[in-house]
Amino acid sequence: MISIYNLNKYFQVFQALKSISVDFEQGKVYALIGPNGSGKTTLIKCISGLVIPTSGRILLDNEDIIGTWKYRQKIGYMPQIGKYPDNLTIGQLFSMMKDIRSGDALMDESLYYGFRLDKLSEKRMHTLSGGTRQKVSAALAFLFNPPVLILDEPTAGLDPIASEILKEKISHEKQNGKLIIITSHIMNDLDELSTDMLYLYEGRLVYKNSIAAIKGETGEDRLGRAVMKMLINQNYEV
Amino acid sequence: MSRIIKYIFYDLLRTRFILLYLVFLLISTLAMFQLDSDPGKVTMSLLNILLMIVPLVSIIFTTIHFYNSYEFMELMLAQPVNRKTVLIAQYIGVSVALAIAFLIGVGGPLLIFGGGAAGTSMILSGIMLTLVFVSLAFLASVLTSDKAKAIGGALLLWFYFSLIYDAFILWVVYNFGDYPLEKPILVLISLNPVDLARVMMLMKMDISALMGYTGAFYRQFFSSSSGILFSVVVLVFWIVIPFYCTLKVFVKKDI
């Protein structure tokens, strides 16, 4: 569904992504892992159009997306740190987003109500805690029912109940045949949700395989341990 | 795009700064009319204030607004919205708000007390100046990702166009006074939107007669329809070129 060819990204002289080529298929959940600063967020931002790659191609449903914008109808993006206009209330933010994207697919407000954001709709964005912002980001990413979901550290900062609600939602959408890409450092969450794993190291995609294969290769039944063992076998740092 | 402009307007109205600006212009224009009954002298005094205040307020307010609405833009850019649309909507939102404040704040009293032809060209050049400096502010903002640097750059641009450039022209006139300077100075004036607005205005007033031969030359040039067309076209270039550069940078910017 998404194919990336030879993607490079430089920030001035620093090369954040080094010729990444990868295919993402529909109906799968990809766990994107790697040390801090390995380029996970940059890769995700390239797909969601916030960062413009230096070279390479990104195809979504066989159409080149770099420099275009219509394709973003198909993508729900949950940023690592959601930034929103300070003066707006939660209610205003959601009605604004619906207004700007009116005419898009059927709305999915299950997370909005699931996180009880309707009870907070009068609260202004700058008064919200980090966790509540995360909830808003998650609810917005799922709101327009997009076929591709890109979640940058979705459960970091969420309370245990919200985290469970979100994970349930993710596996529900997985069963609906959506393509989901998640970055996270919480291996247990990824173990529950994902079907495949990608490992980025210093801007390079060094490993990609299905979760079952990794576990089979290493003989471990927990993803965290399996990844550790795999990395030691391949001589990469964690 | 109109839906995005709508939310930018909401946001601008909430800050109340535009309202303050309008009230300030209204009070100072009304005060000028109270001090003097001759509309010619009033427009003359107003001109000096406006040539300082309008560029300063436009460039600083736009820069601050750009950074304050960075979150909004970030949010929009992850949506199926064209990057250019977001920036153009921002430009329209800010410049229309500032231009309306100017139109009401200065145009209102002029309409009541009567400003004549000088009044009309003052409104026109004031609005053009607003658009030019909003454009320059966008360019300063998009070239750096640091708010303090952008405001510094914006202030520097204002200093340059309002003060430094005039000193430079004076220096040229002082040193090359023996040569026929009318045409070179005309070119130099075109390189500064503030000067262009000032000369456009002065030529509509009677005082240009006091400026001797040069004044007569400019009066002849700027009062003819081709002269007015020339200055308007140059000012439009001053609006379009910085904004075009801003767009070019913005579509490639990493958020």
Coordinates of C-alpha atoms in Angstrom, one line a residue:
Chain A
M1 CA 0.0 0.0 0.0
I2 CA 2.9 2.3 0.8
S3 CA 6.2 1.8 -1.0
I4 CA 9.3 3.7 -0.2
Y5 CA 12.3 3.8 -2.6
N6 CA 15.7 4.9 -1.7
L7 CA 14.6 7.7 0.7
N8 CA 17.2 10.1 2.0
K9 CA 16.8 13.0 4.3
Y10 CA 19.5 15.5 5.2
F11 CA 19.1 18.2 7.9
Q12 CA 21.9 20.5 6.8
V13 CA 24.9 18.1 6.9
F14 CA 23.3 15.6 9.2
Q15 CA 21.8 12.6 7.3
A16 CA 18.7 11.5 9.2
L17 CA 17.6 8.8 6.8
K18 CA 19.9 6.8 4.7
S19 CA 18.5 5.2 1.5
I20 CA 15.5 3.6 3.1
S21 CA 13.5 1.2 0.9
V22 CA 10.5 -0.6 2.3
D23 CA 7.0 -1.8 1.5
F24 CA 4.1 -1.5 3.9
E25 CA 1.1 -3.8 3.1
Q26 CA -2.5 -3.3 3.9
G27 CA -4.0 -5.1 6.9
K28 CA -0.7 -5.3 8.8
V29 CA 0.6 -3.5 11.8
Y30 CA 4.2 -2.4 11.6
A31 CA 6.2 -1.7 14.7
L32 CA 8.9 0.8 14.0
I33 CA 11.6 0.6 16.6
G34 CA 15.1 1.9 17.1
P35 CA 17.2 4.0 19.5
N36 CA 16.4 7.6 20.1
G37 CA 17.4 9.7 17.2
S38 CA 17.5 6.8 14.8
G39 CA 15.1 8.5 12.3
K40 CA 11.8 6.9 13.2
T41 CA 9.9 10.2 13.6
T42 CA 11.6 11.6 10.5
L43 CA 10.5 8.6 8.4
I44 CA 6.9 9.0 9.7
K45 CA 6.9 12.7 9.1
C46 CA 8.1 12.1 5.5
I47 CA 5.1 9.9 4.9
S48 CA 2.7 12.3 6.5
G49 CA 4.2 15.2 4.5
L50 CA 5.6 17.3 7.3
V51 CA 9.2 16.7 6.4
I52 CA 10.2 16.9 2.8
P53 CA 12.7 14.2 1.8
T54 CA 16.0 15.2 0.1
S55 CA 15.7 12.4 -2.4
G56 CA 13.8 9.2 -3.0
R57 CA 10.2 8.3 -3.7
I58 CA 7.2 7.5 -1.5
L59 CA 4.2 5.8 -3.2
L60 CA 0.8 5.4 -1.7
D61 CA -1.5 3.3 -3.7
N62 CA 1.0 3.6 -6.6
E63 CA 1.0 7.4 -6.6
D64 CA 4.0 9.5 -5.8
I65 CA 3.0 11.6 -2.7
I66 CA 6.0 13.9 -2.3
G67 CA 5.0 17.5 -2.7
T68 CA 1.3 16.5 -3.1
W69 CA -1.4 16.8 -0.4
K70 CA -4.7 15.1 -1.4
Y71 CA -3.3 11.7 -0.3
R72 CA -3.4 12.9 3.3
Q73 CA -7.1 12.1 3.3
K74 CA -6.0 8.5 3.5
I75 CA -3.7 9.1 6.5
G76 CA -4.4 9.6 10.1
Y77 CA -1.4 10.9 11.9
M78 CA -0.9 11.0 15.6
P79 CA 2.2 13.1 16.4
Q80 CA 4.6 12.4 19.3
I81 CA 3.9 15.8 20.8
G82 CA 0.6 17.2 19.6
K83 CA 0.7 21.0 19.2
Y84 CA -2.6 22.8 19.0
P85 CA -3.8 26.4 19.0
D86 CA -3.7 27.5 22.6
N87 CA -6.9 29.5 22.6
L88 CA -9.2 26.8 21.2
T89 CA -11.3 24.6 23.4
I90 CA -11.4 20.9 22.8
G91 CA -14.9 21.2 21.4
Q92 CA -13.9 24.1 19.1
L93 CA -10.8 22.1 17.9
F94 CA -12.9 19.1 16.9
S95 CA -15.6 21.2 15.2
M96 CA -12.9 23.1 13.3
M97 CA -11.3 19.9 12.1
K98 CA -14.7 18.5 11.0
D99 CA -15.5 21.8 9.3
I100 CA -12.2 21.9 7.4
R101 CA -12.4 18.3 6.4
S102 CA -16.2 18.2 5.8
G103 CA -17.1 15.9 2.9
D104 CA -14.6 13.3 4.0
A105 CA -15.5 9.8 4.9
L106 CA -17.8 8.8 7.7
M107 CA -16.5 10.1 11.0
D108 CA -15.4 7.8 13.7
E109 CA -15.9 9.5 17.1
S110 CA -15.5 6.4 19.2
L111 CA -12.2 7.6 20.7
Y112 CA -13.6 11.1 21.3
Y113 CA -16.3 9.6 23.5
G114 CA -14.2 6.6 24.6
F115 CA -11.7 9.1 26.2
R116 CA -14.6 11.1 27.6
L117 CA -13.3 14.2 25.7
D118 CA -16.9 15.3 25.3
K119 CA -16.9 16.0 29.1
L120 CA -13.9 18.3 28.6
S121 CA -15.1 20.1 25.5
E122 CA -15.0 23.5 27.3
K123 CA -11.4 23.2 28.3
R124 CA -8.8 25.2 26.4
M125 CA -5.9 23.4 24.8
H126 CA -3.2 25.2 26.8
T127 CA -4.7 24.0 30.1
L128 CA -4.5 20.4 29.1
S129 CA -2.1 17.9 30.6
G130 CA 0.3 16.0 28.4
G131 CA -1.8 12.9 28.6
T132 CA -5.1 14.6 27.7
R133 CA -3.3 16.2 24.7
Q134 CA -2.3 12.6 23.7
K135 CA -5.9 11.6 23.9
V136 CA -6.9 14.5 21.7
S137 CA -4.2 13.6 19.1
A138 CA -5.3 10.0 19.1
A139 CA -9.0 10.9 18.7
L140 CA -8.1 13.3 15.8
A141 CA -6.0 10.6 14.0
F142 CA -8.9 8.1 14.0
L143 CA -11.6 10.7 13.5
F144 CA -11.8 10.6 9.7
N145 CA -11.6 6.8 9.4
P146 CA -8.5 6.8 7.2
P147 CA -7.2 3.6 5.7
V148 CA -3.6 4.3 6.9
L149 CA -2.8 5.2 10.5
I150 CA 0.5 6.5 11.6
L151 CA 1.0 6.6 15.3
D152 CA 4.1 8.2 16.9
E153 CA 4.5 6.8 20.4
P154 CA 0.7 6.5 20.9
T155 CA 0.7 5.1 24.4
A156 CA 3.5 7.2 26.0
G157 CA 2.0 9.4 28.6
L158 CA -1.5 7.8 28.6
D159 CA -3.0 6.5 31.7
P160 CA -3.5 2.7 31.9
I161 CA -7.2 2.9 31.1
A162 CA -6.8 5.2 28.1
S163 CA -3.9 3.1 26.9
E164 CA -6.1 0.0 27.0
I165 CA -8.9 1.8 25.1
L166 CA -6.4 3.0 22.4
K167 CA -4.9 -0.5 22.0
E168 CA -8.3 -2.0 21.7
K169 CA -9.1 0.5 19.0
I170 CA -5.9 -0.2 17.2
S171 CA -6.5 -3.9 17.1
H172 CA -10.1 -3.3 16.0
E173 CA -8.8 -1.2 13.1
K174 CA -6.3 -3.9 12.3
Q175 CA -9.1 -6.3 11.9
N176 CA -10.8 -3.8 9.6
G177 CA -7.8 -4.3 7.3
K178 CA -6.1 -1.0 7.8
L179 CA -2.4 -0.3 7.5
I180 CA -1.0 0.8 10.8
I181 CA 2.5 2.0 11.6
I182 CA 3.5 2.5 15.2
T183 CA 6.6 3.7 16.8
S184 CA 7.1 2.9 20.4
H185 CA 9.6 2.0 23.0
I186 CA 7.1 -0.1 24.9
M187 CA 7.7 -3.6 23.7
N188 CA 4.8 -5.2 25.5
D189 CA 2.4 -2.9 23.6
L190 CA 4.0 -3.7 20.3
D191 CA 4.0 -7.4 21.1
E192 CA 0.2 -7.3 21.5
L193 CA -0.5 -5.2 18.4
S194 CA 2.0 -5.6 15.7
T195 CA 2.4 -8.2 12.9
D196 CA 5.8 -7.0 11.6
M197 CA 8.8 -5.2 12.9
L198 CA 11.2 -2.7 11.4
Y199 CA 14.5 -1.7 13.1
L200 CA 16.1 1.6 12.3
Y201 CA 19.6 2.3 13.4
E202 CA 21.3 5.7 12.6
G203 CA 19.0 6.4 9.8
R204 CA 19.4 3.0 8.2
L205 CA 16.7 0.3 8.0
V206 CA 18.7 -2.6 9.3
Y207 CA 16.1 -5.3 9.9
K208 CA 12.6 -6.1 8.8
N209 CA 10.6 -9.2 9.5
S210 CA 7.4 -10.6 10.8
I211 CA 7.0 -10.8 14.6
A212 CA 6.4 -14.6 14.3
A213 CA 9.6 -15.0 12.3
I214 CA 11.7 -13.1 14.8
K215 CA 10.3 -15.1 17.7
G216 CA 10.9 -18.3 15.8
E217 CA 14.5 -17.3 14.9
T218 CA 15.5 -16.4 18.4
G219 CA 13.4 -19.0 20.2
E220 CA 11.9 -16.3 22.5
D221 CA 8.2 -15.9 23.1
R222 CA 8.4 -12.2 24.3
L223 CA 9.1 -9.6 21.7
G224 CA 11.4 -7.5 23.9
R225 CA 13.7 -10.4 24.6
A226 CA 13.5 -11.6 21.0
V227 CA 14.5 -8.2 19.7
M228 CA 17.4 -8.0 22.2
K229 CA 18.7 -11.4 21.1
M230 CA 18.3 -10.6 17.4
L231 CA 20.3 -7.4 17.9
I232 CA 23.0 -9.2 19.7
N233 CA 23.2 -11.8 17.0
Q234 CA 23.5 -9.2 14.4
N235 CA 25.9 -7.0 16.3
Y236 CA 23.8 -3.9 16.5
E237 CA 23.4 -1.6 19.5
V238 CA 20.1 -1.2 21.2
Chain B
M1 CA -9.4 28.1 1.7
S2 CA -12.3 30.3 2.9
R3 CA -12.8 27.9 5.8
I4 CA -9.2 28.2 6.9
I5 CA -9.4 32.0 6.5
K6 CA -12.4 32.0 8.7
Y7 CA -10.5 30.4 11.6
I8 CA -7.5 32.7 11.1
F9 CA -9.9 35.6 11.5
Y10 CA -11.4 34.2 14.7
D11 CA -7.9 33.9 16.0
L12 CA -6.9 37.4 15.1
L13 CA -10.1 38.9 16.6
R14 CA -9.4 37.0 19.8
T15 CA -6.0 38.7 20.3
R16 CA -7.6 42.1 20.3
F17 CA -4.4 43.7 19.0
I18 CA -6.1 44.6 15.7
L19 CA -8.8 46.4 17.6
L20 CA -6.2 48.3 19.6
Y21 CA -4.4 49.3 16.4
L22 CA -7.7 50.5 14.9
V23 CA -8.5 52.6 18.0
F24 CA -5.0 54.1 18.1
L25 CA -5.2 55.1 14.4
L26 CA -8.7 56.5 15.0
I27 CA -7.7 58.6 18.0
S28 CA -4.5 60.0 16.5
T29 CA -6.3 60.9 13.2
L30 CA -9.2 62.5 15.1
A31 CA -6.7 64.4 17.3
M32 CA -4.9 65.8 14.3
F33 CA -8.2 67.1 12.9
Q34 CA -8.9 68.7 16.3
L35 CA -5.5 70.4 16.3
D36 CA -5.8 72.0 12.9
S37 CA -8.7 72.8 10.7
D38 CA -6.7 72.8 7.4
P39 CA -7.0 69.3 6.0
G40 CA -3.8 69.8 4.0
K41 CA -1.8 70.3 7.1
V42 CA -3.5 67.4 8.9
T43 CA -2.7 65.0 6.1
M44 CA 0.9 66.2 6.2
S45 CA 1.3 65.5 9.9
L46 CA -0.6 62.2 9.5
L47 CA 1.7 61.2 6.7
N48 CA 4.8 61.4 9.0
I49 CA 3.1 59.3 11.7
L50 CA 1.7 56.8 9.3
L51 CA 5.0 56.2 7.4
M52 CA 6.5 55.1 10.7
I53 CA 3.7 53.3 12.4
V54 CA 2.1 51.4 9.6
P55 CA 5.2 49.5 8.5
L56 CA 6.3 48.9 12.1
V57 CA 3.0 47.6 13.3
S58 CA 2.5 45.5 10.1
I59 CA 5.8 43.8 10.2
I60 CA 6.0 43.1 13.9
F61 CA 2.4 42.0 14.3
T62 CA 2.7 39.7 11.3
T63 CA 5.9 38.1 12.6
I64 CA 4.4 37.5 16.0
H65 CA 1.2 36.2 14.6
F66 CA 3.1 33.8 12.3
Y67 CA 4.8 32.2 15.3
N68 CA 1.7 32.2 17.4
S69 CA -0.2 30.4 14.7
Y70 CA 2.6 27.9 14.1
E71 CA 0.7 25.2 15.9
F72 CA -2.4 25.9 13.8
M73 CA -0.3 25.6 10.6
E74 CA 1.3 22.4 11.8
L75 CA -2.1 20.9 12.5
M76 CA -3.3 22.0 9.0
L77 CA -0.3 20.6 7.2
A78 CA -1.0 17.1 8.5
Q79 CA -4.4 17.4 6.9
P80 CA -5.4 17.0 3.2
V81 CA -4.7 20.7 2.7
N82 CA -2.3 22.3 0.2
R83 CA 0.7 23.9 1.9
K84 CA 0.3 26.9 -0.3
T85 CA -3.3 27.3 0.6
V86 CA -2.4 27.4 4.3
L87 CA 0.2 30.2 3.7
I88 CA -2.0 32.2 1.4
A89 CA -4.9 32.0 3.8
Q90 CA -2.6 33.3 6.5
Y91 CA -1.5 36.2 4.3
I92 CA -5.0 37.1 3.4
G93 CA -6.2 36.8 7.0
V94 CA -3.5 39.1 8.5
S95 CA -3.3 41.6 5.7
V96 CA -7.1 42.0 5.4
A97 CA -7.4 42.5 9.1
L98 CA -4.6 45.1 9.2
A99 CA -5.9 46.9 6.1
I100 CA -9.5 47.1 7.5
A101 CA -8.1 48.5 10.7
F102 CA -6.2 51.2 8.7
L103 CA -9.2 51.9 6.5
I104 CA -11.5 52.5 9.4
G105 CA -9.0 54.1 11.7
V106 CA -7.7 56.6 9.1
G107 CA -10.2 56.5 6.3
G108 CA -13.2 57.1 8.7
P109 CA -12.1 60.5 10.0
L110 CA -10.8 61.5 6.6
L111 CA -14.2 60.8 5.2
I112 CA -15.9 62.8 7.9
F113 CA -13.6 65.8 7.8
G114 CA -12.7 65.6 4.2
G115 CA -9.1 64.9 3.1
G116 CA -9.4 65.6 -0.6
A117 CA -7.2 63.9 -3.2
A118 CA -4.3 63.7 -0.7
G119 CA -6.6 61.8 1.7
T120 CA -7.5 59.2 -1.0
S121 CA -3.9 58.6 -2.0
M122 CA -2.9 58.4 1.7
I123 CA -5.4 55.6 2.2
L124 CA -4.2 53.8 -1.0
S125 CA -0.5 54.1 -0.1
G126 CA -1.2 53.1 3.6
I127 CA -2.9 49.9 2.5
M128 CA -0.2 49.2 0.0
L129 CA 2.4 49.7 2.7
T130 CA 0.6 47.4 5.0
L131 CA 0.6 44.6 2.3
V132 CA 4.3 45.2 1.5
F133 CA 5.3 44.9 5.2
V134 CA 3.1 41.9 5.8
S135 CA 4.9 40.2 2.9
L136 CA 8.3 41.1 4.2
A137 CA 7.3 39.8 7.7
F138 CA 6.3 36.5 6.2
L139 CA 9.6 36.2 4.5
A140 CA 11.5 37.0 7.7
S141 CA 9.5 34.5 9.6
V142 CA 9.8 31.6 7.2
L143 CA 13.6 32.0 6.8
T144 CA 14.2 31.3 10.4
S145 CA 12.6 28.9 12.8
D146 CA 13.4 31.0 15.8
K147 CA 10.9 33.6 16.9
A148 CA 13.4 36.0 18.4
K149 CA 15.5 36.0 15.3
A150 CA 12.5 36.5 13.1
I151 CA 11.4 39.5 15.1
G152 CA 14.9 40.9 15.1
G153 CA 15.1 40.5 11.3
A154 CA 11.7 42.1 10.9
L155 CA 12.8 45.1 13.1
L156 CA 16.0 45.4 11.1
L157 CA 14.0 45.5 7.8
W158 CA 11.9 48.3 9.3
F159 CA 14.9 50.2 10.4
Y160 CA 16.5 49.8 7.1
F161 CA 13.5 51.0 5.1
S162 CA 12.4 53.7 7.5
L163 CA 15.8 55.2 8.6
I164 CA 18.9 53.8 7.1
Y165 CA 17.8 53.9 3.5
D166 CA 17.0 57.6 3.8
A167 CA 20.4 58.3 5.2
F168 CA 21.9 56.5 2.3
I169 CA 19.8 58.6 -0.2
L170 CA 20.9 61.8 1.6
W171 CA 24.5 60.7 1.4
V172 CA 24.1 60.2 -2.4
V173 CA 22.4 63.6 -2.9
Y174 CA 25.1 65.3 -0.7
N175 CA 28.0 63.7 -2.6
F176 CA 26.7 63.8 -6.1
G177 CA 24.8 67.0 -5.9
D178 CA 26.7 68.4 -8.9
Y179 CA 25.2 65.8 -11.2
P180 CA 21.6 65.6 -12.5
L181 CA 20.2 63.2 -10.0
E182 CA 16.5 63.1 -10.7
K183 CA 16.4 59.9 -12.6
P184 CA 18.9 57.9 -10.4
I185 CA 17.1 59.1 -7.3
L186 CA 13.8 57.9 -8.9
V187 CA 15.3 54.5 -9.3
L188 CA 16.6 54.5 -5.7
I189 CA 13.2 55.6 -4.4
S190 CA 11.6 52.6 -6.1
L191 CA 13.9 50.3 -4.1
N192 CA 12.3 51.5 -0.9
P193 CA 8.5 51.0 -0.5
V194 CA 8.3 53.6 2.3
D195 CA 10.0 56.3 0.2
L196 CA 7.8 55.4 -2.8
A197 CA 4.6 55.8 -0.6
R198 CA 6.0 59.1 0.8
V199 CA 6.7 60.6 -2.6
M200 CA 3.4 59.5 -4.0
M201 CA 1.7 61.3 -1.1
L202 CA 3.8 64.4 -1.1
M203 CA 3.1 64.9 -4.8
K204 CA -0.6 65.1 -4.1
M205 CA 0.0 67.9 -1.6
D206 CA 0.8 71.5 -2.3
I207 CA 4.1 71.4 -0.6
S208 CA 5.8 69.8 -3.5
A209 CA 6.0 73.3 -5.0
L210 CA 8.4 74.2 -2.2
M211 CA 10.9 71.6 -3.3
G212 CA 12.2 73.5 -6.3
Y213 CA 13.2 71.9 -9.6
T214 CA 13.4 68.4 -8.2
G215 CA 9.9 68.8 -6.7
A216 CA 8.6 70.0 -10.1
F217 CA 10.2 67.1 -11.8
Y218 CA 8.7 64.5 -9.5
R219 CA 5.4 66.3 -9.5
Q220 CA 5.3 66.1 -13.2
F221 CA 6.3 62.4 -13.1
F222 CA 4.1 61.2 -10.2
S223 CA 1.0 63.2 -11.1
S224 CA 0.9 61.8 -14.6
S225 CA -1.1 58.7 -14.9
S226 CA 1.9 56.7 -16.0
G227 CA 3.8 57.9 -12.9
I228 CA 1.0 56.7 -10.6
L229 CA 0.8 53.4 -12.5
F230 CA 4.6 53.1 -12.1
S231 CA 4.5 53.5 -8.4
V232 CA 1.5 51.2 -7.9
V233 CA 3.2 48.5 -10.1
V234 CA 6.5 48.8 -8.1
L235 CA 4.6 48.5 -4.8
V236 CA 2.8 45.4 -6.2
F237 CA 6.2 44.0 -7.0
W238 CA 7.2 44.7 -3.4
I239 CA 4.2 42.7 -2.2
V240 CA 4.4 39.8 -4.7
I241 CA 8.1 39.1 -4.8
P242 CA 8.8 38.6 -1.0
F243 CA 5.6 36.6 -0.8
Y244 CA 6.5 34.4 -3.7
C245 CA 9.9 33.7 -2.1
T246 CA 8.1 32.9 1.1
L247 CA 5.9 30.3 -0.7
K248 CA 9.0 28.8 -2.3
V249 CA 10.7 28.3 1.0
F250 CA 7.5 27.2 2.8
V251 CA 6.6 24.4 0.5
K252 CA 10.0 22.8 1.2
K253 CA 10.2 23.6 4.9
D254 CA 10.4 20.8 7.4
I255 CA 7.9 21.2 10.2

